[in-house]
Amino acid sequence: MDFLAHGYRGLIWRWHFTFHCYGLLLPSMLPKETLLKAYRLMMTARAMAEIYDANRQVCKYVHSTSRGHEAIQLATGFLLQPCDFVSPYYRDESLMLGMGYRPYELMLQLLAKGDDPFTGGREYYNHPNIKREGFPGIIHQSSATGMQAIPTTGIAQGIQYREKEKLSDYKVPPVVVCSLGDGSVTEGEVSEAFQFAVLHQLPIIYLVQDNDWGISVSSDEARTMDAYEFAAGFKGMERMKVDGSDFSASYSGMLSAISHVREKRSPILVHAKVPLLGHHTSGVRKEWYRTPEDLAKHGQDDPGPKLKKLLLEKYKISAKELDKIEAEQVEFIRQEFEAAVAAPDPNPTTVTDYVYAPSGATEEKGVRCPEGKEKVVMVDAALHAVEELLQDYPEALFYGQDVGKRLGGVFREAATLADKFGDNRVFNMAIQEAYIVGSTVGMNAVGLKPIVEVQFADYIYPGINQLVTEISKSCYLSCGKYPVSMILRVPIGAYGGGGPYHSGSVESTLATIKGIKIAYPSNAADIKGLIKAAYHDGNPVVMLEHKGLYWSKVPGTEEAKTVEPDRDYILPFGKGNVVLQASDEAVDNGESLCIITYGMGVYWAKNAAKQFPGQIEIVDLRTIYPLDEALVYNTVKKHGKCIVLTEEQLRNSFCEALAGRIAQNCFQHLDAPVQTIGALDLPAVPMNMVLEAAMLPSADKVAAKISELLSW
């Protein structure tokens, strides 16, 4: 089938750039061929919406269509070049058509078919992601409205970084388009994206399509201003209003916006007013909440009849020719739909594919304990690991709150890095945890590998949305096209009266997120090896770094200081370590037990074990996920008695879940129930150090539990 005959792909790029930035393009100047192509694709989009609605039982998965938004979307799609990036939102099927995608491909996603080129049947309609020669790039698109603003702004951040560092010599300066509905602009994370874009003058267009509705919430009850008015508060953001129902006006406006960003390398918001002619989604019907008067008002701005009138009156195209185009598209879409319906479903064996990208760090390498070197504290080993990565890999960069020149991190974990590598590679961020976390998606899309930091574990929660919605799902829902290689450093844990907002533990929360990896090192050698492994792993990694172990200031943690491994040392994830072995005699006599722990728990266990010489074996997990289950289960089977020790509040924790798995897998080898030790189930760690000690585990509390269990 000749898809170009139906208007897919193939605009004359040379014609686009005969106009200077901000030069007005009058509707009468648009070539007839461009307008006819737009009309054909409008009829395509209309035919698609109609056939979906007529086959609701077949189109059983929830979906939205672009009816009413076709003009601005087609204009945008026509003007983008292969070097560009775009993040469509769920109503942007006409944008996809304008870029040259075949309706059959979109329908494969609509019907969740196995040959869906975007997500292999895993995602909703028009949630694309693609890396295709000759087309703009599209990163993973989630269904959480507004959340795409941060990852997409991260693409623009990455492009600017590559330009400044001379890592790329773009023949055509890339433009990034972030498409949004007006209702989503009220999301706080959109504001974080806007703030960063204007502060750093990034090459991005925020295309806001305003149809006055957010499901059943009308604009007047949801917001005091539209996106154009809102953007005025972001100093440095250019703004433009356009009639998004008029193709010529949309084309002119988007040409000016794209030319501005391509030349000036600074952000602009385009506010396109459009009608909503279809349902919110197939599951939320328009007649449920919209009045006949509202529907009639929106119908007056249908882009199709507007363009048809222009073609009839100004371009003297016959009604017969336009009717022929409409009929052709109805038949064409019928054939496309039948082919998509007949396509096979996904093979169920593929359901677990692409959760992670293949790891680039699967073996322990390098020298862990070089001869003739003195011991270092954990914070210095981590600092040196990051410094060596920045030295060796120009695509690596480091940013977070207070990590820049003046301070180098509140724990001095980034000291001197900005002085050595410059403000473009190591820099401070605003208090924007969501942006710090989510921007790494876009940075990855242009080949960068960010190391970022949230200042305390207690403040990771604003970034959890991006971690769950965007980062953890990107590899899986893009079928491996867009894995996110990043390191998120998180100082964690309690000691010395840090109080309720600087002492929290979050590993159980993180462990519920599938698609990320979690490290929790307990000593200098491990933290360096795990940071190096995390960089080469190719997946999102959260590095939990206990601030009480950073300098070994807490009594009993001196062994957290070790000889620093060499620069080539890599400690792969999922490899636990036996840090204390029980004697064979104690094991043979049934007088031993094992403690499974991590982080500060390693030192509580070691100090408690001094009271029971030869009877205690301690496993340091080192990584929460992946977990060295083989080591855990083999150790438990060896001893028959087990304690799982954590610093977290115990109830519903990772520790309790692990204890349950041990019980399931080692039941026949257990001589006593699996025991757990953790903090008291309080909402927060109290400030007063006496209360803090009462809440947390300790060596004495562990010793009491050991004595109890050995007596079974």
Short mmCIF file of C-alpha atoms in Angstrom, two decimals, residues 257 498 664:
data_model
loop_
_atom_site.label_atom_id
_atom_site.label_comp_id
_atom_site.label_asym_id
_atom_site.label_seq_id
_atom_site.Cartn_x
_atom_site.Cartn_y
_atom_site.Cartn_z
CA ALA A 257 7.85 29.18 17.57
CA GLY A 498 18.89 14.47 63.41
CA GLN A 664 8.68 -19.92 52.69
#
